[in-house]
Coordinates of C-alpha atoms in Angstrom, one line a residue:
M1287 CA 0.0 0.0 0.0
S1288 CA 2.8 2.4 0.9
R1289 CA 4.4 2.0 -2.5
E1290 CA 1.2 3.2 -4.2
L1291 CA 0.7 6.2 -1.9
F1292 CA 4.2 7.5 -1.7
P1293 CA 6.7 8.3 -4.6
K1294 CA 9.4 5.8 -5.3
E1295 CA 13.1 6.6 -5.2
K1296 CA 14.5 7.7 -8.6
N1297 CA 18.2 7.3 -7.9
L1298 CA 18.6 11.1 -7.6
R1299 CA 19.9 13.4 -4.9
S1300 CA 16.4 14.9 -4.6
D1301 CA 15.1 11.5 -3.4
N1302 CA 16.3 12.8 0.0
I1303 CA 13.4 15.3 0.0
T1304 CA 10.8 13.7 -2.4
A1305 CA 10.8 9.9 -2.1
G1306 CA 9.3 7.4 0.3
V1307 CA 7.1 7.6 3.4
Q1308 CA 10.0 8.9 5.5
R1309 CA 10.1 12.0 3.3
A1310 CA 6.5 12.9 3.9
P1311 CA 7.4 16.0 6.1
Q1312 CA 9.7 17.3 3.3
R1313 CA 7.0 16.8 0.7
S1314 CA 4.5 18.6 2.8
L1315 CA 6.8 21.7 2.6
L1316 CA 7.1 21.2 -1.2
N1317 CA 3.2 21.1 -1.2
A1318 CA 3.4 24.5 0.5
L1319 CA 5.5 25.8 -2.4
G1320 CA 2.7 24.7 -4.7
L1321 CA 4.6 21.8 -6.3
T1322 CA 2.6 19.0 -7.7
R1323 CA 3.3 15.3 -7.2
E1324 CA 4.3 15.3 -10.9
E1325 CA 6.9 18.0 -10.4
M1326 CA 8.3 16.2 -7.3
S1327 CA 8.8 13.1 -9.5
K1328 CA 11.2 14.9 -11.8
P1329 CA 14.9 16.0 -11.2
I1330 CA 14.9 19.2 -9.2
I1331 CA 17.2 21.9 -10.6
G1332 CA 18.5 24.8 -8.6
V1333 CA 18.4 28.0 -10.6
V1334 CA 20.9 30.4 -9.0
S1335 CA 19.8 33.8 -10.1
S1336 CA 21.9 36.9 -9.4
Y1337 CA 19.1 39.3 -10.4
S1338 CA 19.1 42.6 -8.6
E1339 CA 17.9 46.2 -9.1
V1340 CA 21.3 47.5 -8.0
V1341 CA 23.7 46.2 -10.7
P1342 CA 23.3 47.2 -14.3
G1343 CA 24.8 43.9 -15.4
H1344 CA 22.1 42.1 -13.4
M1345 CA 18.9 44.0 -14.1
N1346 CA 18.0 41.7 -17.0
L1347 CA 18.6 38.4 -15.1
D1348 CA 15.0 38.0 -14.2
K1349 CA 14.3 37.4 -17.9
I1350 CA 17.2 35.1 -18.2
T1351 CA 16.0 33.2 -15.1
E1352 CA 12.5 32.7 -16.6
A1353 CA 14.0 31.5 -19.9
V1354 CA 16.3 29.0 -18.0
K1355 CA 13.3 27.7 -16.1
L1356 CA 11.3 27.2 -19.3
G1357 CA 14.3 25.2 -20.8
I1358 CA 14.5 23.0 -17.7
A1359 CA 10.8 22.3 -17.7
E1360 CA 10.8 21.7 -21.5
A1361 CA 13.5 19.0 -20.9
G1362 CA 11.7 17.3 -18.1
G1363 CA 13.0 19.0 -14.9
T1364 CA 11.5 21.0 -12.1
P1365 CA 13.3 24.4 -11.6
L1366 CA 13.5 26.2 -8.3
M1367 CA 15.2 29.6 -8.1
F1368 CA 17.3 30.9 -5.3
P1369 CA 19.4 34.1 -5.2
A1370 CA 23.1 35.0 -5.2
I1371 CA 24.4 38.4 -4.4
A1372 CA 26.6 40.6 -6.6
V1373 CA 28.5 43.9 -6.0
C1374 CA 28.7 46.4 -8.9
D1375 CA 32.4 47.3 -8.9
G1376 CA 31.7 50.5 -10.8
L1377 CA 29.3 51.8 -8.1
A1378 CA 31.7 50.6 -5.3
M1379 CA 34.8 52.2 -7.0
G1380 CA 36.9 54.8 -5.1
H1381 CA 35.4 54.5 -1.6
V1382 CA 35.1 52.1 1.3
G1383 CA 32.5 50.0 -0.6
M1384 CA 35.3 48.5 -2.8
K1385 CA 36.6 46.7 0.2
Y1386 CA 33.5 44.6 0.0
S1387 CA 33.8 43.6 -3.6
L1388 CA 36.4 40.8 -3.8
V1389 CA 35.3 39.4 -0.5
T1390 CA 31.8 38.6 -2.0
R1391 CA 33.4 36.0 -4.2
D1392 CA 33.6 33.7 -1.1
L1393 CA 30.2 34.8 0.2
V1394 CA 28.7 33.7 -3.2
A1395 CA 30.6 30.4 -3.2
D1396 CA 29.8 29.6 0.4
S1397 CA 26.1 30.5 0.3
T1398 CA 25.5 28.7 -3.0
E1399 CA 27.2 25.6 -1.6
A1400 CA 25.0 25.8 1.5
M1401 CA 21.8 26.1 -0.5
A1402 CA 22.7 23.4 -3.1
I1403 CA 23.6 20.8 -0.5
A1404 CA 20.9 21.7 2.1
H1405 CA 18.2 21.3 -0.5
Q1406 CA 19.7 18.3 -2.4
F1407 CA 19.3 19.6 -5.9
D1408 CA 20.0 17.2 -8.8
G1409 CA 21.6 19.9 -10.9
L1410 CA 22.2 23.7 -11.0
V1411 CA 22.1 26.4 -13.6
M1412 CA 24.2 29.4 -12.6
I1413 CA 23.1 32.9 -13.8
P1414 CA 25.8 35.4 -12.9
N1415 CA 27.2 38.4 -14.8
C1416 CA 29.6 40.7 -12.8
D1417 CA 33.1 40.5 -11.5
K1418 CA 33.2 38.3 -8.4
N1419 CA 29.8 36.7 -9.0
V1420 CA 31.1 34.6 -11.9
P1421 CA 34.1 33.1 -10.1
G1422 CA 32.2 32.7 -6.9
L1423 CA 29.7 30.5 -8.6
L1424 CA 32.4 28.6 -10.5
M1425 CA 34.0 27.8 -7.1
A1426 CA 30.6 26.7 -5.8
A1427 CA 30.0 24.5 -8.8
A1428 CA 33.4 22.7 -8.3
R1429 CA 32.7 22.2 -4.6
V1430 CA 29.1 20.9 -4.9
N1431 CA 30.0 18.9 -8.0
I1432 CA 26.5 18.1 -9.4
P1433 CA 25.7 18.7 -13.1
T1434 CA 25.9 22.5 -13.7
V1435 CA 25.6 24.9 -16.6
F1436 CA 26.5 28.6 -16.7
V1437 CA 24.5 31.3 -18.6
S1438 CA 25.4 34.9 -17.9
G1439 CA 23.4 38.1 -18.4
G1440 CA 25.7 39.2 -21.3
P1441 CA 27.7 42.4 -22.0
M1442 CA 26.5 45.9 -22.4
L1443 CA 26.5 47.5 -25.8
A1444 CA 29.2 50.2 -26.3
G1445 CA 28.2 53.8 -25.8
H1446 CA 28.6 56.5 -28.4
V1447 CA 30.1 59.9 -27.6
K1448 CA 31.0 62.3 -30.4
K1449 CA 30.4 59.5 -32.9
E1450 CA 32.9 57.2 -31.3
K1451 CA 32.3 54.0 -29.4
R1452 CA 32.9 54.4 -25.6
S1453 CA 32.6 52.5 -22.4
L1454 CA 32.9 52.9 -18.6
S1455 CA 36.7 53.2 -18.7
S1456 CA 36.3 56.3 -21.0
M1457 CA 33.9 57.7 -18.4
F1458 CA 36.4 57.5 -15.6
E1459 CA 39.2 58.9 -17.8
A1460 CA 37.0 61.8 -18.7
V1461 CA 37.0 62.9 -15.0
G1462 CA 40.8 62.9 -15.2
S1463 CA 40.7 64.9 -18.4
L1464 CA 38.5 67.5 -16.7
A1465 CA 41.0 67.8 -13.9
A1466 CA 43.8 68.3 -16.5
G1467 CA 41.8 71.0 -18.2
T1468 CA 41.5 69.1 -21.5
M1469 CA 37.7 68.6 -21.2
T1470 CA 34.9 70.8 -20.1
E1471 CA 32.1 69.9 -17.7
E1472 CA 29.8 69.7 -20.6
D1473 CA 32.1 67.1 -22.2
V1474 CA 32.0 65.0 -19.0
L1475 CA 28.2 65.2 -18.9
D1476 CA 28.1 63.9 -22.5
F1477 CA 30.1 60.9 -21.4
E1478 CA 28.0 60.5 -18.3
N1479 CA 24.8 60.3 -20.4
N1480 CA 26.1 58.1 -23.2
A1481 CA 28.9 55.8 -22.0
C1482 CA 26.7 53.1 -20.6
P1483 CA 23.6 52.9 -22.8
T1484 CA 22.1 49.5 -22.0
C1485 CA 21.9 46.9 -19.3
G1486 CA 24.7 44.3 -19.2
S1487 CA 28.3 43.9 -17.9
C1488 CA 30.4 46.9 -19.0
S1489 CA 31.2 46.7 -22.7
G1490 CA 35.0 46.2 -22.8
M1491 CA 37.2 43.2 -21.9
Y1492 CA 36.9 44.1 -18.2
T1493 CA 36.7 41.5 -15.4
A1494 CA 33.1 40.5 -15.8
N1495 CA 33.3 39.9 -19.5
S1496 CA 36.7 38.2 -19.1
M1497 CA 35.3 35.7 -16.6
N1498 CA 32.2 35.1 -18.7
C1499 CA 34.3 34.4 -21.7
L1500 CA 36.4 32.0 -19.7
T1501 CA 33.3 30.0 -18.8
E1502 CA 33.3 29.0 -22.4
A1503 CA 37.1 28.2 -22.3
L1504 CA 36.6 26.1 -19.2
G1505 CA 33.7 24.2 -20.8
M1506 CA 31.1 25.4 -18.3
G1507 CA 29.2 27.8 -20.6
L1508 CA 27.6 27.3 -24.0
K1509 CA 28.8 28.9 -27.2
G1510 CA 28.2 32.7 -27.0
N1511 CA 27.9 32.9 -23.2
G1512 CA 30.7 35.4 -23.0
T1513 CA 29.8 37.7 -25.9
I1514 CA 26.1 37.7 -26.9
P1515 CA 25.0 41.2 -25.9
A1516 CA 22.6 41.4 -22.9
V1517 CA 19.9 43.1 -25.0
Y1518 CA 19.9 40.6 -27.8
S1519 CA 17.0 38.1 -28.0
E1520 CA 19.7 35.5 -28.8
R1521 CA 20.6 35.6 -25.1
I1522 CA 17.1 34.5 -24.1
K1523 CA 17.4 31.5 -26.5
L1524 CA 20.8 30.7 -25.0
A1525 CA 19.2 30.7 -21.5
K1526 CA 16.6 28.2 -22.7
H1527 CA 19.3 26.0 -24.1
A1528 CA 21.2 26.2 -20.9
G1529 CA 18.2 24.9 -19.0
M1530 CA 17.9 22.0 -21.5
A1531 CA 21.7 21.3 -21.3
V1532 CA 21.7 20.7 -17.6
M1533 CA 19.1 17.9 -18.0
N1534 CA 21.4 16.3 -20.6
L1535 CA 24.3 16.5 -18.1
I1536 CA 22.1 14.8 -15.4
E1537 CA 21.3 12.0 -17.9
K1538 CA 24.9 11.5 -18.8
N1539 CA 26.2 12.1 -15.2
I1540 CA 28.7 14.8 -16.3
R1541 CA 29.7 16.9 -13.4
P1542 CA 31.8 20.1 -12.9
R1543 CA 34.9 18.2 -11.9
D1544 CA 34.7 16.2 -15.1
I1545 CA 34.9 19.6 -16.9
I1546 CA 37.0 21.9 -14.7
T1547 CA 40.3 20.0 -14.8
E1548 CA 44.0 21.0 -15.0
D1549 CA 43.7 20.8 -18.8
S1550 CA 40.6 23.0 -19.0
I1551 CA 42.2 25.6 -16.6
I1552 CA 45.3 25.7 -18.8
N1553 CA 42.9 26.2 -21.8
A1554 CA 41.2 29.1 -19.9
L1555 CA 44.6 30.7 -19.2
T1556 CA 45.6 30.3 -22.9
V1557 CA 42.3 31.9 -24.1
D1558 CA 42.9 34.6 -21.4
M1559 CA 46.2 35.5 -23.1
A1560 CA 44.7 35.6 -26.6
L1561 CA 41.8 37.8 -25.6
G1562 CA 43.8 40.2 -23.4
C1563 CA 41.6 39.6 -20.3
S1564 CA 41.6 41.5 -17.0
T1565 CA 44.4 41.0 -14.5
N1566 CA 41.7 39.9 -12.1
S1567 CA 41.6 36.5 -13.9
M1568 CA 44.9 35.9 -12.2
L1569 CA 43.0 36.0 -8.8
H1570 CA 40.1 33.9 -9.9
L1571 CA 41.7 31.1 -12.0
P1572 CA 43.9 30.1 -9.0
A1573 CA 40.9 30.2 -6.7
I1574 CA 38.8 28.0 -9.1
A1575 CA 41.8 25.6 -9.5
H1576 CA 42.1 25.4 -5.7
E1577 CA 38.6 24.0 -5.6
V1578 CA 39.5 21.1 -7.8
G1579 CA 42.8 20.4 -6.1
F1580 CA 45.1 22.0 -8.8
D1581 CA 47.9 24.0 -7.3
F1582 CA 47.9 26.9 -9.7
D1583 CA 51.2 28.9 -9.7
I1584 CA 50.6 32.4 -11.3
R1585 CA 53.9 32.1 -13.0
F1586 CA 52.2 29.6 -15.4
A1587 CA 51.0 32.8 -17.0
N1588 CA 54.5 33.6 -18.4
E1589 CA 55.0 30.2 -19.8
I1590 CA 51.6 30.3 -21.5
S1591 CA 52.1 33.9 -22.6
E1592 CA 55.4 33.2 -24.4
K1593 CA 53.7 30.8 -26.8
T1594 CA 50.2 32.4 -27.0
P1595 CA 49.8 35.5 -29.2
N1596 CA 47.4 38.3 -28.3
L1597 CA 44.8 38.1 -31.0
C1598 CA 42.3 40.7 -29.6
H1599 CA 42.6 44.3 -28.6
L1600 CA 39.3 45.1 -26.9
A1601 CA 38.7 48.2 -24.8
P1602 CA 40.5 49.4 -22.7
A1603 CA 43.5 48.2 -24.6
G1604 CA 42.0 49.0 -28.0
Y1605 CA 38.9 50.4 -29.8
T1606 CA 36.8 47.2 -30.2
Y1607 CA 34.1 46.0 -27.8
M1608 CA 32.3 42.9 -26.8
E1609 CA 29.6 43.3 -29.5
D1610 CA 32.5 43.4 -32.1
L1611 CA 34.0 40.2 -30.6
H1612 CA 30.6 38.5 -30.9
E1613 CA 30.1 39.5 -34.5
A1614 CA 33.7 38.3 -35.3
G1615 CA 33.0 34.8 -34.1
G1616 CA 33.3 35.1 -30.4
V1617 CA 35.3 33.0 -27.9
H1618 CA 34.8 29.8 -29.9
A1619 CA 36.4 31.3 -33.0
V1620 CA 39.4 32.3 -30.8
M1621 CA 39.6 28.8 -29.4
K1622 CA 39.4 27.3 -32.9
E1623 CA 42.3 29.5 -34.1
L1624 CA 44.4 28.5 -31.1
A1625 CA 43.5 24.9 -31.5
D1626 CA 44.5 24.9 -35.2
H1627 CA 48.0 25.9 -34.0
G1628 CA 48.2 23.3 -31.2
L1629 CA 47.6 25.5 -28.2
M1630 CA 44.3 24.1 -26.9
R1631 CA 43.8 20.8 -25.1
T1632 CA 40.8 19.8 -27.2
G1633 CA 39.9 16.5 -25.5
C1634 CA 38.3 18.4 -22.6
M1635 CA 34.7 17.6 -21.7
T1636 CA 32.1 20.5 -21.8
V1637 CA 28.6 21.2 -20.8
T1638 CA 27.3 20.3 -24.2
G1639 CA 28.2 16.7 -23.3
K1640 CA 30.8 16.8 -26.1
T1641 CA 34.5 17.7 -26.2
L1642 CA 35.9 21.0 -27.0
R1643 CA 37.2 19.6 -30.2
D1644 CA 33.6 18.8 -31.3
N1645 CA 32.3 22.2 -30.2
I1646 CA 34.7 24.4 -32.1
Q1647 CA 34.3 22.7 -35.5
G1648 CA 33.5 25.3 -38.1
C1649 CA 33.9 28.2 -35.7
D1650 CA 36.0 30.4 -37.9
I1651 CA 37.1 34.0 -37.6
K1652 CA 34.6 36.4 -39.3
D1653 CA 36.5 39.7 -38.9
E1654 CA 40.3 39.5 -38.9
E1655 CA 40.8 42.9 -37.4
V1656 CA 38.7 42.1 -34.3
I1657 CA 40.2 38.6 -33.9
R1658 CA 43.6 38.6 -35.6
P1659 CA 44.8 35.3 -37.3
F1660 CA 47.5 33.5 -35.4
M1661 CA 50.2 34.6 -37.9
N1662 CA 49.2 38.3 -37.7
P1663 CA 48.6 38.9 -34.0
Y1664 CA 48.5 42.2 -32.1
S1665 CA 51.5 40.9 -30.2
K1666 CA 53.4 37.6 -30.3
T1667 CA 53.0 37.2 -26.6
G1668 CA 49.8 37.0 -24.4
G1669 CA 47.9 39.7 -22.7
L1670 CA 49.1 39.2 -19.2
A1671 CA 52.6 39.0 -17.5
V1672 CA 53.7 38.1 -14.0
L1673 CA 56.6 40.2 -12.7
S1674 CA 58.9 39.1 -9.9
G1675 CA 61.9 40.6 -8.2
S1676 CA 63.0 42.4 -5.1
L1677 CA 59.8 44.5 -4.9
A1678 CA 57.5 41.4 -5.5
P1679 CA 59.3 38.2 -4.5
D1680 CA 56.1 36.2 -4.8
G1681 CA 55.0 37.9 -8.0
S1682 CA 52.8 40.7 -9.3
V1683 CA 50.5 41.0 -12.4
V1684 CA 50.3 43.4 -15.3
K1685 CA 48.0 43.6 -18.3
R1686 CA 50.8 43.7 -20.8
S1687 CA 48.5 44.2 -23.8
A1688 CA 47.3 47.5 -22.4
V1689 CA 50.8 48.9 -21.8
V1690 CA 52.3 51.3 -24.4
D1691 CA 55.7 50.3 -25.9
D1692 CA 57.5 53.1 -24.2
M1693 CA 56.5 51.8 -20.7
M1694 CA 57.5 48.2 -21.3
V1695 CA 60.8 49.0 -19.6
H1696 CA 60.6 51.9 -17.1
Q1697 CA 62.7 53.3 -14.2
G1698 CA 61.4 56.1 -12.1
R1699 CA 61.2 57.6 -8.6
A1700 CA 58.6 56.3 -6.2
K1701 CA 55.8 58.4 -4.9
V1702 CA 54.3 56.4 -2.0
F1703 CA 50.8 56.4 -0.6
D1704 CA 49.3 54.2 2.1
C1705 CA 45.8 54.3 0.6
E1706 CA 44.0 54.9 -2.7
E1707 CA 42.4 58.1 -1.6
D1708 CA 45.7 59.8 -0.8
A1709 CA 47.1 58.8 -4.2
L1710 CA 44.1 60.1 -6.1
E1711 CA 44.2 63.4 -4.3
A1712 CA 47.9 63.8 -5.3
I1713 CA 47.2 62.9 -8.9
Y1714 CA 44.4 65.4 -9.2
A1715 CA 46.5 68.1 -7.5
G1716 CA 49.2 67.7 -10.2
K1717 CA 51.8 66.3 -7.7
I1718 CA 52.6 63.3 -9.9
K1719 CA 55.1 64.1 -12.6
R1720 CA 56.3 62.4 -15.8
G1721 CA 58.5 59.4 -15.1
N1722 CA 57.2 58.8 -11.5
V1723 CA 56.2 55.4 -10.2
V1724 CA 53.1 55.7 -8.0
V1725 CA 53.1 53.1 -5.2
I1726 CA 49.8 52.5 -3.4
R1727 CA 50.1 50.0 -0.5
Y1728 CA 48.1 48.5 2.4
E1729 CA 45.3 47.8 -0.1
G1730 CA 46.0 44.0 -0.3
P1731 CA 43.7 41.2 0.7
K1732 CA 44.7 41.5 4.4
G1733 CA 45.8 45.2 4.5
G1734 CA 42.7 46.7 2.9
P1735 CA 41.2 44.5 4.0
G1736 CA 39.6 43.3 0.8
M1737 CA 42.0 44.2 -2.0
R1738 CA 40.4 47.2 -3.7
E1739 CA 40.5 47.9 -7.4
M1740 CA 42.3 51.1 -8.5
L1741 CA 40.4 52.2 -11.5
K1742 CA 40.1 55.8 -10.3
P1743 CA 43.9 56.4 -10.0
T1744 CA 44.7 54.6 -13.3
S1745 CA 41.9 56.5 -15.1
A1746 CA 43.1 59.8 -13.5
I1747 CA 46.6 59.2 -14.7
A1748 CA 45.4 58.4 -18.2
G1749 CA 42.9 61.2 -18.3
M1750 CA 45.6 63.7 -17.3
G1751 CA 47.9 62.6 -20.2
L1752 CA 50.4 60.7 -18.0
G1753 CA 49.5 57.2 -19.1
S1754 CA 52.6 56.8 -21.3
T1755 CA 55.0 58.1 -18.7
V1756 CA 53.8 57.1 -15.2
A1757 CA 53.6 53.6 -13.7
L1758 CA 51.3 52.6 -10.9
I1759 CA 52.2 49.7 -8.5
T1760 CA 49.9 48.3 -5.7
D1761 CA 49.4 45.3 -3.5
G1762 CA 45.7 45.9 -4.3
R1763 CA 44.3 45.1 -7.7
F1764 CA 43.1 46.9 -10.9
S1765 CA 39.8 46.9 -12.7
G1766 CA 39.8 45.2 -16.0
A1767 CA 39.0 48.7 -17.3
S1768 CA 42.4 50.0 -16.2
R1769 CA 45.1 50.5 -18.8
G1770 CA 48.8 51.5 -18.8
A1771 CA 51.7 50.3 -16.7
S1772 CA 49.4 49.2 -13.9
I1773 CA 51.0 46.5 -11.8
G1774 CA 48.9 44.9 -9.1
H1775 CA 48.7 41.9 -6.7
V1776 CA 52.2 42.7 -5.4
S1777 CA 53.1 39.8 -3.0
P1778 CA 53.9 39.6 -0.2
E1779 CA 51.6 42.6 0.5
A1780 CA 52.5 45.5 2.8
A1781 CA 50.4 44.3 5.7
E1782 CA 52.5 41.1 5.8
G1783 CA 55.7 43.1 5.8
G1784 CA 56.5 42.6 2.1
P1785 CA 59.1 44.8 0.4
I1786 CA 56.4 47.2 -0.8
A1787 CA 55.9 48.2 2.9
L1788 CA 59.5 49.4 2.9
V1789 CA 59.5 51.7 -0.1
K1790 CA 60.2 55.4 0.6
N1791 CA 59.5 58.4 -1.6
D1792 CA 62.1 58.9 -4.3
D1793 CA 63.4 55.3 -4.2
L1794 CA 64.2 54.1 -7.7
I1795 CA 62.0 51.3 -9.0
K1796 CA 62.8 49.5 -12.3
I1797 CA 60.1 47.7 -14.3
D1798 CA 61.0 45.3 -17.1
I1799 CA 57.9 43.7 -18.5
P1800 CA 59.5 41.7 -21.3
N1801 CA 61.9 40.1 -18.8
H1802 CA 59.2 39.7 -16.1
S1803 CA 61.0 41.7 -13.4
I1804 CA 60.2 44.4 -10.9
E1805 CA 63.0 45.7 -8.7
L1806 CA 63.3 48.1 -5.8
L1807 CA 66.8 49.6 -6.3
V1808 CA 67.7 49.9 -2.7
S1809 CA 70.6 48.0 -1.0
D1810 CA 69.9 44.9 1.1
E1811 CA 71.5 46.6 4.1
E1812 CA 69.1 49.6 3.8
L1813 CA 66.1 47.3 3.5
R1814 CA 67.2 45.3 6.5
K1815 CA 67.3 48.5 8.5
R1816 CA 63.9 49.6 7.3
K1817 CA 62.4 46.2 8.1
E1818 CA 63.7 46.5 11.7
E1819 CA 62.0 50.0 12.0
W1820 CA 58.8 49.0 10.2
V1821 CA 55.5 49.3 12.1
P1822 CA 52.5 47.8 10.3
K1823 CA 49.5 50.1 9.6
K1824 CA 46.4 49.2 11.4
P1825 CA 43.5 48.2 9.1
E1826 CA 40.8 50.8 8.7
I1827 CA 38.1 48.1 9.4
D1828 CA 38.9 45.6 12.1
S1829 CA 35.5 44.1 13.0
G1830 CA 32.7 42.2 11.2
Y1831 CA 33.1 40.2 8.0
L1832 CA 36.1 42.0 6.7
A1833 CA 38.1 41.2 9.9
R1834 CA 37.2 37.5 9.7
Y1835 CA 38.2 37.6 6.0
A1836 CA 41.5 39.3 6.8
S1837 CA 42.3 36.6 9.3
M1838 CA 41.9 33.8 6.7
V1839 CA 42.8 35.2 3.4
T1840 CA 46.1 34.4 1.6
S1841 CA 48.1 36.6 -0.7
G1842 CA 47.1 37.8 -4.2
S1843 CA 49.7 35.5 -5.6
R1844 CA 47.7 32.5 -4.4
G1845 CA 44.4 33.9 -5.7
A1846 CA 43.4 35.4 -2.3
I1847 CA 41.8 32.1 -1.3
L1848 CA 40.6 31.6 2.2
E1849 CA 42.4 29.1 4.5
T1850 CA 41.5 28.0 8.0
K1851 CA 44.5 28.6 10.2

């Protein structure tokens, strides 16, 4: 009798809340949700929606979520949505709010892990878009390890100012140009009203778009996930297909750790170099690798870069945008070009249920100026470089593809600041001169705490016409929208007593990007003396979540992962 009255087990995780007489209490709560017995008999899929009314890149995710749910239902599953948070880095930029950006990556990962395991979902569809939201959900996917597909909200269309395409980085630089007297307030207002014309993640190859493109390279996103503009109906179709795809993965029992492997992470790093992605990818790829047990050394970047040409020059490095990359063939065309020259590990499994080799067949370049052919690249080496030396013994990161030739090798006098605000004030006041090396410290994962982005200082330097003569070095990090000789993630950071804590005004610093070096030209004896006299700066925030974060976080060179002491 009991077998007829109560649902049978289906050999699914969700049996723990739907099957047998002992699960009657759980089913009573599902009844309260309005679920039918038929819906309870199907695989239950968690739809992780990052929709909010705060973040421009997320304001369309309600529509993406509904499309995903339709795709799941069409393929025979029962979708249940739950939320994930996201910080808009642009809104948080330049004030205390930026301390709360990177740290949300772990909040997103932890809360998604908790929801997925507590409710015993059979699969997940992740719907992220912005900077820390994407890697946080990738980390959660690797931890939970149930069939999972990613579909993002898509990039913003480029703005148009004075008949030229523009983006958020142009907006920040316009403020610097105003301070330099090369723009009027009316010019800045024109940028303000036209730089960001649609919903979506900001239109250049900044961090959000970098990470969404890398979901394709990792095999966790369908073709076009990184590049289909947010406002295109094609993105709604992609979301429906993502819902269908997760049901296929459940049937074939293909899980994230079958897809996110050492080989696929190396693929992602290779694509990163070809696209010219944000330096923040060198925080997020190590953190994702850590979740699957792969010890990712950021110096891998130099080895990969030396054999991977930079095929794309998207904003802020150049004058093409995400919509142009999409029309030129997108990430799959880039991967096909790399694979044709032996640089991709094409046997990797993907969320299509097929290998990368199968997925990229026929994905040819459609515009050879947006995606250069392998034999005619923008540069013969990749978009990122890791620099090491006496100033950064454990490494630092620079977006080499966004550095002008004259700054590839640079030596200058240090101008030292213990926080971003002080540096910005000095830049706007005209205290930074041609040839200087601006050093901003105590902004690392521990020292911030939270490792703020430095888009305002880099944009101010560029806007004031100093981008080809001034370098900026920090133990914090840079926005993907930053350009110029902007060197971040300096490790060990100042709060841990790294050499960056010992730099004084007018010290000589030498940067040599082609030879991957960054040196503080001060004698060992003098540095020993300074170390003995060094007193660490007290963090501005020493309570609440940021204090807990600071007590557990590792250096930027290790991806700012959290470790229990």
